[in-house]
Amino acid sequence: MIELRTPREIEEMRPAGRFVAETLQAVRAAAKPGVNLLELDELAHRRIKERGAESCYIDYHPSFGASPFGKVICTSVNDAVLHGLPHDYVLLDGDLLSIDFAVAVDGWVSDSALSFVVGESASPARAEADAQLIRTTEVALEAGIAAAQPGKKIGDISAAIAAVAREAGYSINTDFGGHGVGRTMHGDPHVPNDGRAGRGFPLRPGLVIAIEPWFLETTAEIYTDDDGWTLRSADGSRGAHSEHTIAITEDGPLVLTARD
């Protein structure tokens, strides 16, 4: 079921968006060579407790997950791109890290993700390739948000994202994409990263969705790691992921998880 939120409810969702944005910034600042992924998860967990928020991940157990997730952030490293389960791994110089984070504050959920290189890249070529991949997800996210205008359709968002990916030379996987956000983390409508403009659910004021482009360097194929959660590229190439939760308003898209 797709629910539309009132202007007052959208205002009530702002604190969750701010907290998600601030926590992502704190985790990014802490993600340095020599830091363990479990330390990053603990940092996010501590912030959740201090804020009195509720993790959307720790008990999350959809059909595609092997078990309840058990952690509070997703940490996807290098060839991992989505649902990275934090584990005993120490970050290295040049690792490409994607962090995804969703919580509920006062009953309202926000969801956001970012990608970045830890420390210094091993070579200029690697640095350039990583920068292009990450920037393409960010530009695609910006394009998707810009297309999220009242009176348009979900397909307009999807087509805008796909156009950016294809121009940069990346293929697109549509197994996972954006989604409705509200009292729960994942709801209708689905927002794929490829589609036809003018098609799909109408974008009406009050609709709150997460838009999340993610791309892999040289493939669109993924597989699930032995941990039952982490999604990795089929050919070992790197992945990147960017995401914001937005509300459709009469004046256009409002980014609830904007980072300063």
Coordinates of N, CA, C and O in Angstrom, one line a residue, residues 147-148 151-163 166 172 174 190-203:
A147 N 14.3 14.9 -10.9 CA 13.2 14.4 -11.7 C 12.0 14.1 -10.9 O 10.9 13.9 -11.4
A148 N 12.1 14.1 -9.5 CA 11.0 13.8 -8.6 C 10.1 15.0 -8.4 O 10.1 15.5 -7.3
G151 N 3.5 15.5 -10.3 CA 2.9 15.4 -11.6 C 3.7 14.5 -12.5 O 3.2 14.1 -13.6
K152 N 4.9 14.2 -12.1 CA 5.7 13.3 -12.9 C 5.4 11.8 -12.4 O 4.5 11.6 -11.7
K153 N 6.2 10.9 -12.9 CA 6.0 9.5 -12.6 C 7.3 8.8 -12.1 O 8.4 9.4 -12.3
I154 N 7.2 7.7 -11.4 CA 8.3 7.0 -10.9 C 9.3 6.7 -12.1 O 10.5 6.8 -11.9
G155 N 8.8 6.4 -13.2 CA 9.6 6.1 -14.4 C 10.5 7.3 -14.8 O 11.6 7.1 -15.3
D156 N 10.1 8.5 -14.5 CA 10.9 9.7 -14.8 C 12.2 9.7 -13.9 O 13.3 10.0 -14.3
I157 N 12.0 9.3 -12.6 CA 13.2 9.1 -11.7 C 14.1 8.1 -12.3 O 15.3 8.2 -12.4
S158 N 13.6 6.9 -12.6 CA 14.4 5.7 -13.0 C 15.1 6.1 -14.3 O 16.3 5.7 -14.5
A159 N 14.4 6.7 -15.3 CA 15.0 7.1 -16.5 C 16.2 8.1 -16.3 O 17.2 8.0 -17.0
A160 N 16.0 9.0 -15.4 CA 17.1 10.0 -15.2 C 18.3 9.3 -14.6 O 19.4 9.7 -15.0
I161 N 18.1 8.4 -13.7 CA 19.2 7.7 -13.1 C 20.0 6.8 -14.1 O 21.2 6.9 -14.3
A162 N 19.2 6.1 -15.0 CA 19.8 5.3 -16.0 C 20.6 6.0 -17.0 O 21.6 5.6 -17.5
A163 N 20.1 7.2 -17.4 CA 20.8 8.0 -18.4 C 22.2 8.4 -17.9 O 23.1 8.4 -18.7
R166 N 24.4 5.2 -18.0 CA 24.8 4.7 -19.4 C 25.8 5.7 -20.0 O 26.7 5.3 -20.7
I172 N 23.4 -1.5 -15.6 CA 22.5 -1.3 -14.5 C 21.8 -2.6 -14.1 O 21.2 -3.3 -14.9
T174 N 18.7 -4.0 -11.8 CA 17.4 -3.6 -11.3 C 16.9 -4.5 -10.2 O 15.7 -4.4 -9.8
H190 N 8.2 0.7 -5.4 CA 9.6 0.4 -5.8 C 10.1 1.4 -6.8 O 9.3 1.9 -7.6
V191 N 11.3 1.9 -6.6 CA 11.9 2.9 -7.5 C 13.2 2.3 -8.1 O 14.3 2.4 -7.6
P192 N 13.0 1.6 -9.3 CA 14.2 1.0 -9.9 C 15.1 2.0 -10.5 O 14.8 3.2 -10.7
N193 N 16.3 1.6 -10.7 CA 17.4 2.4 -11.3 C 17.4 2.5 -12.8 O 18.4 3.0 -13.4
D194 N 16.4 1.9 -13.4 CA 16.2 2.0 -14.9 C 14.7 1.9 -15.1 O 14.0 1.2 -14.5
G195 N 14.3 2.6 -16.1 CA 12.9 2.6 -16.5 C 12.6 3.6 -17.6 O 13.4 4.3 -18.1
R196 N 11.3 3.7 -17.9 CA 10.8 4.5 -19.0 C 10.2 5.8 -18.4 O 9.3 5.7 -17.6
A197 N 10.6 6.9 -18.9 CA 10.0 8.2 -18.5 C 8.5 8.2 -18.8 O 8.0 7.6 -19.8
G198 N 7.7 8.8 -17.9 CA 6.3 8.9 -18.1 C 5.5 7.6 -17.7 O 4.3 7.6 -17.8
R199 N 6.2 6.6 -17.2 CA 5.5 5.4 -16.8 C 5.6 5.2 -15.2 O 6.4 5.8 -14.6
G200 N 4.7 4.4 -14.7 CA 4.7 4.1 -13.3 C 3.9 5.0 -12.4 O 3.0 5.7 -12.9
F201 N 4.0 4.8 -11.1 CA 3.2 5.5 -10.1 C 3.3 7.0 -10.2 O 4.5 7.5 -10.3
P202 N 2.3 7.7 -10.1 CA 2.4 9.2 -10.2 C 3.1 9.8 -8.9 O 2.9 9.2 -7.8
L203 N 3.9 10.8 -9.1 CA 4.5 11.4 -8.0 C 3.6 12.5 -7.4 O 3.5 13.6 -8.0

